Amino acid sequence: QKVTLEIDSKVIINPADLEEQERIYTKRDEEEAHFFQMPGDLGRYLGNQKRGDVVGYYGPAKKGKTFTLIDNYKHGVLSKRKTLFWSIEMTETEVLPRTNKAFFPMTDKEEGMYSFPVFDCVHNQCAECVDRLSPTRILEGDEILPDPTHVVCTKCKGHPDYKEKERYKMAVYQDTIYRKKDDIFEMRKQHARMKKLWHQFGRISCHPKYTLTYDKMMRDLDILWKRDQWFPDIMIIDYIDILQIDSKFDDYRLEDEKWKLLAKIAGECNCLMITATQANKAGHSTDVLTAEHQGGFYGKNRHVNLMVGLNQKPENKAEGIMNFGISEARSQEYIQGQMCA
């Protein structure tokens, strides 16, 4: 291979060069600053995700993997990071309305009042705290008595004083919100609110199942750049198990190559890569997902910076609560079996 100065300058570092040292330290400091982080306690639990990272979510079928990826897409856009969502499971008539509902309170059913879960404190609900916000008592024994005058309270939840924080005892309250019918008329009304932000920071690409390849991904990126001068900071694939890849293998090594490909793209494109994969059979019957519940080839963890299990008990799904559990993390401490709801 012919060696050129241009190639050498990109891969070789001279530690004696102070300018190189300063450049790399500056780059590191920028990466360690919050590039992308989910909001609230979940964001603190999962930590900062940066360019070059590969993040995987895994869980049983129909337990919220696509929902979680769409939520990452929403917060990528709202964080003003150029975010590309590759859908290879849903058609365009499915994925666009679904992503829209992540931004706007709309429903496929009849419009009206719908419940959604919010954090509260047991001491607020049972009127045991003198600093509580609610003017009413809604907890009688183990029974919640919904009251429209109730105000949730999480004042102590993030308190810097440890003793004050210990006073908080997590509870969930089903608040209500009015959801409009998800149709073309409501979309037209809501569109103006997000048009500018979507244009700057959001794109969706739809491909039929088992057809998205590395070449097609690069073609999509090329089109986005030539047409819009737009290149993503965050790439999301829904989901890796149905990504098509040219390989001479048809066993566990095929799965390994898919995750290697994601790590390669994250590095070459200097972006954050997020995807999801299935849990194994045992993951369908457990309350807490750990590394042993990951489906397929366990060696995929060598290629990720963060692997997160998703699970819901039946009552959790009814309440709209998702449980997140870190099973692999390269740059942060975690405890197997510890979850964030």
mmCIF file of C-alpha atoms in Angstrom, residues 224-340:
data_model
loop_
_atom_site.group_PDB
_atom_site.id
_atom_site.type_symbol
_atom_site.label_atom_id
_atom_site.label_comp_id
_atom_site.label_asym_id
_atom_site.label_seq_id
_atom_site.Cartn_x
_atom_site.Cartn_y
_atom_site.Cartn_z
ATOM 1 C CA LEU A 224 -28.623 13.293 3.286
ATOM 2 C CA TRP A 225 -25.323 15.110 2.925
ATOM 3 C CA LYS A 226 -25.655 15.944 -0.779
ATOM 4 C CA ARG A 227 -29.299 16.983 -0.539
ATOM 5 C CA ASP A 228 -29.422 18.702 2.882
ATOM 6 C CA GLN A 229 -25.795 19.041 4.019
ATOM 7 C CA TRP A 230 -27.001 17.003 6.979
ATOM 8 C CA PHE A 231 -24.944 14.331 8.783
ATOM 9 C CA PRO A 232 -26.113 12.586 11.970
ATOM 10 C CA ASP A 233 -24.569 12.863 15.407
ATOM 11 C CA ILE A 234 -26.703 9.938 16.584
ATOM 12 C CA MET A 235 -27.762 6.904 14.528
ATOM 13 C CA ILE A 236 -30.523 4.581 15.756
ATOM 14 C CA ILE A 237 -31.322 1.210 14.162
ATOM 15 C CA ASP A 238 -34.618 -0.530 14.922
ATOM 16 C CA TYR A 239 -33.248 -3.145 15.211
ATOM 17 C CA ILE A 240 -29.937 -4.989 14.667
ATOM 18 C CA ASP A 241 -31.332 -8.545 14.568
ATOM 19 C CA ILE A 242 -32.956 -7.904 11.174
ATOM 20 C CA LEU A 243 -30.026 -5.959 9.729
ATOM 21 C CA GLN A 244 -28.799 -7.628 6.536
ATOM 22 C CA ILE A 245 -25.072 -8.299 6.310
ATOM 23 C CA ASP A 246 -22.948 -10.052 3.707
ATOM 24 C CA SER A 247 -21.092 -12.809 5.514
ATOM 25 C CA LYS A 248 -19.715 -16.261 4.831
ATOM 26 C CA PHE A 249 -20.993 -17.325 8.258
ATOM 27 C CA ASP A 250 -24.486 -18.419 9.280
ATOM 28 C CA ASP A 251 -23.807 -19.143 12.968
ATOM 29 C CA TYR A 252 -22.918 -17.015 16.001
ATOM 30 C CA ARG A 253 -20.161 -15.346 13.998
ATOM 31 C CA LEU A 254 -22.775 -13.666 11.792
ATOM 32 C CA GLU A 255 -24.227 -11.938 14.855
ATOM 33 C CA ASP A 256 -20.726 -10.999 15.983
ATOM 34 C CA GLU A 257 -20.071 -9.351 12.608
ATOM 35 C CA LYS A 258 -23.247 -7.275 12.880
ATOM 36 C CA TRP A 259 -22.121 -5.759 16.187
ATOM 37 C CA LYS A 260 -18.614 -5.267 14.833
ATOM 38 C CA LEU A 261 -20.164 -3.360 11.934
ATOM 39 C CA LEU A 262 -22.011 -1.022 14.308
ATOM 40 C CA ALA A 263 -18.799 -0.325 16.214
ATOM 41 C CA LYS A 264 -17.031 0.331 12.911
ATOM 42 C CA ILE A 265 -19.702 2.807 11.757
ATOM 43 C CA ALA A 266 -19.712 4.581 15.142
ATOM 44 C CA GLY A 267 -15.955 5.079 14.855
ATOM 45 C CA GLU A 268 -15.770 5.955 11.166
ATOM 46 C CA CYS A 269 -18.702 8.378 11.320
ATOM 47 C CA ASN A 270 -17.815 9.747 14.752
ATOM 48 C CA CYS A 271 -21.369 9.236 15.951
ATOM 49 C CA LEU A 272 -23.303 7.580 18.741
ATOM 50 C CA MET A 273 -24.896 4.314 17.578
ATOM 51 C CA ILE A 274 -27.988 2.964 19.387
ATOM 52 C CA THR A 275 -29.892 -0.241 18.633
ATOM 53 C CA ALA A 276 -31.881 -3.072 20.228
ATOM 54 C CA THR A 277 -31.840 -6.862 20.241
ATOM 55 C CA GLN A 278 -33.951 -9.722 21.576
ATOM 56 C CA ALA A 279 -33.569 -11.316 24.993
ATOM 57 C CA ASN A 280 -33.389 -15.106 25.236
ATOM 58 C CA LYS A 281 -36.218 -17.428 26.272
ATOM 59 C CA ALA A 282 -35.368 -17.180 29.978
ATOM 60 C CA GLY A 283 -35.741 -13.399 29.759
ATOM 61 C CA HIS A 284 -39.471 -13.762 29.105
ATOM 62 C CA SER A 285 -40.173 -15.175 32.566
ATOM 63 C CA THR A 286 -37.908 -13.112 34.812
ATOM 64 C CA ASP A 287 -38.608 -9.837 36.576
ATOM 65 C CA VAL A 288 -35.025 -8.536 36.332
ATOM 66 C CA LEU A 289 -32.907 -8.964 33.197
ATOM 67 C CA THR A 290 -29.191 -9.643 33.648
ATOM 68 C CA ALA A 291 -26.370 -10.512 31.228
ATOM 69 C CA GLU A 292 -27.447 -14.179 31.178
ATOM 70 C CA HIS A 293 -30.742 -13.157 29.568
ATOM 71 C CA GLN A 294 -29.172 -11.645 26.461
ATOM 72 C CA GLY A 295 -30.183 -13.517 23.335
ATOM 73 C CA GLY A 296 -27.770 -15.017 20.823
ATOM 74 C CA PHE A 297 -24.004 -14.647 20.971
ATOM 75 C CA TYR A 298 -22.782 -13.267 24.302
ATOM 76 C CA GLY A 299 -19.589 -11.967 22.669
ATOM 77 C CA LYS A 300 -21.525 -9.009 21.249
ATOM 78 C CA ASN A 301 -20.778 -7.292 24.570
ATOM 79 C CA ARG A 302 -17.177 -6.883 23.449
ATOM 80 C CA HIS A 303 -18.366 -4.336 20.883
ATOM 81 C CA VAL A 304 -20.695 -2.203 23.032
ATOM 82 C CA ASN A 305 -20.069 0.579 25.512
ATOM 83 C CA LEU A 306 -23.409 0.054 27.217
ATOM 84 C CA MET A 307 -25.906 -2.828 27.224
ATOM 85 C CA VAL A 308 -29.246 -2.306 28.957
ATOM 86 C CA GLY A 309 -31.995 -4.813 29.690
ATOM 87 C CA LEU A 310 -35.652 -3.775 29.341
ATOM 88 C CA ASN A 311 -38.467 -5.547 31.123
ATOM 89 C CA GLN A 312 -41.998 -5.069 32.396
ATOM 90 C CA LYS A 313 -44.152 -7.120 34.678
ATOM 91 C CA PRO A 314 -47.769 -7.317 33.442
ATOM 92 C CA GLU A 315 -48.799 -4.724 36.035
ATOM 93 C CA ASN A 316 -45.898 -2.481 34.957
ATOM 94 C CA LYS A 317 -47.090 -2.548 31.346
ATOM 95 C CA ALA A 318 -50.616 -1.607 32.428
ATOM 96 C CA GLU A 319 -49.200 1.327 34.422
ATOM 97 C CA GLY A 320 -46.843 2.429 31.632
ATOM 98 C CA ILE A 321 -43.666 1.685 33.642
ATOM 99 C CA MET A 322 -40.449 0.354 32.065
ATOM 100 C CA ASN A 323 -37.599 -1.199 34.060
ATOM 101 C CA PHE A 324 -34.033 -0.526 32.852
ATOM 102 C CA GLY A 325 -31.104 -2.640 34.057
ATOM 103 C CA ILE A 326 -27.467 -2.230 32.991
ATOM 104 C CA SER A 327 -25.787 -5.569 32.253
ATOM 105 C CA GLU A 328 -22.601 -4.283 30.586
ATOM 106 C CA ALA A 329 -20.918 -0.872 30.831
ATOM 107 C CA ARG A 330 -17.424 0.056 29.741
ATOM 108 C CA SER A 331 -16.957 3.422 31.413
ATOM 109 C CA GLN A 332 -19.151 3.417 34.503
ATOM 110 C CA GLU A 333 -19.855 1.329 37.596
ATOM 111 C CA TYR A 334 -23.017 -0.740 37.761
ATOM 112 C CA ILE A 335 -24.564 -3.572 39.773
ATOM 113 C CA GLN A 336 -26.146 -6.553 38.009
ATOM 114 C CA GLY A 337 -29.823 -6.737 38.944
ATOM 115 C CA GLN A 338 -30.094 -3.082 40.024
ATOM 116 C CA MET A 339 -32.763 -1.289 38.028
ATOM 117 C CA CYS A 340 -34.111 2.153 37.221
#
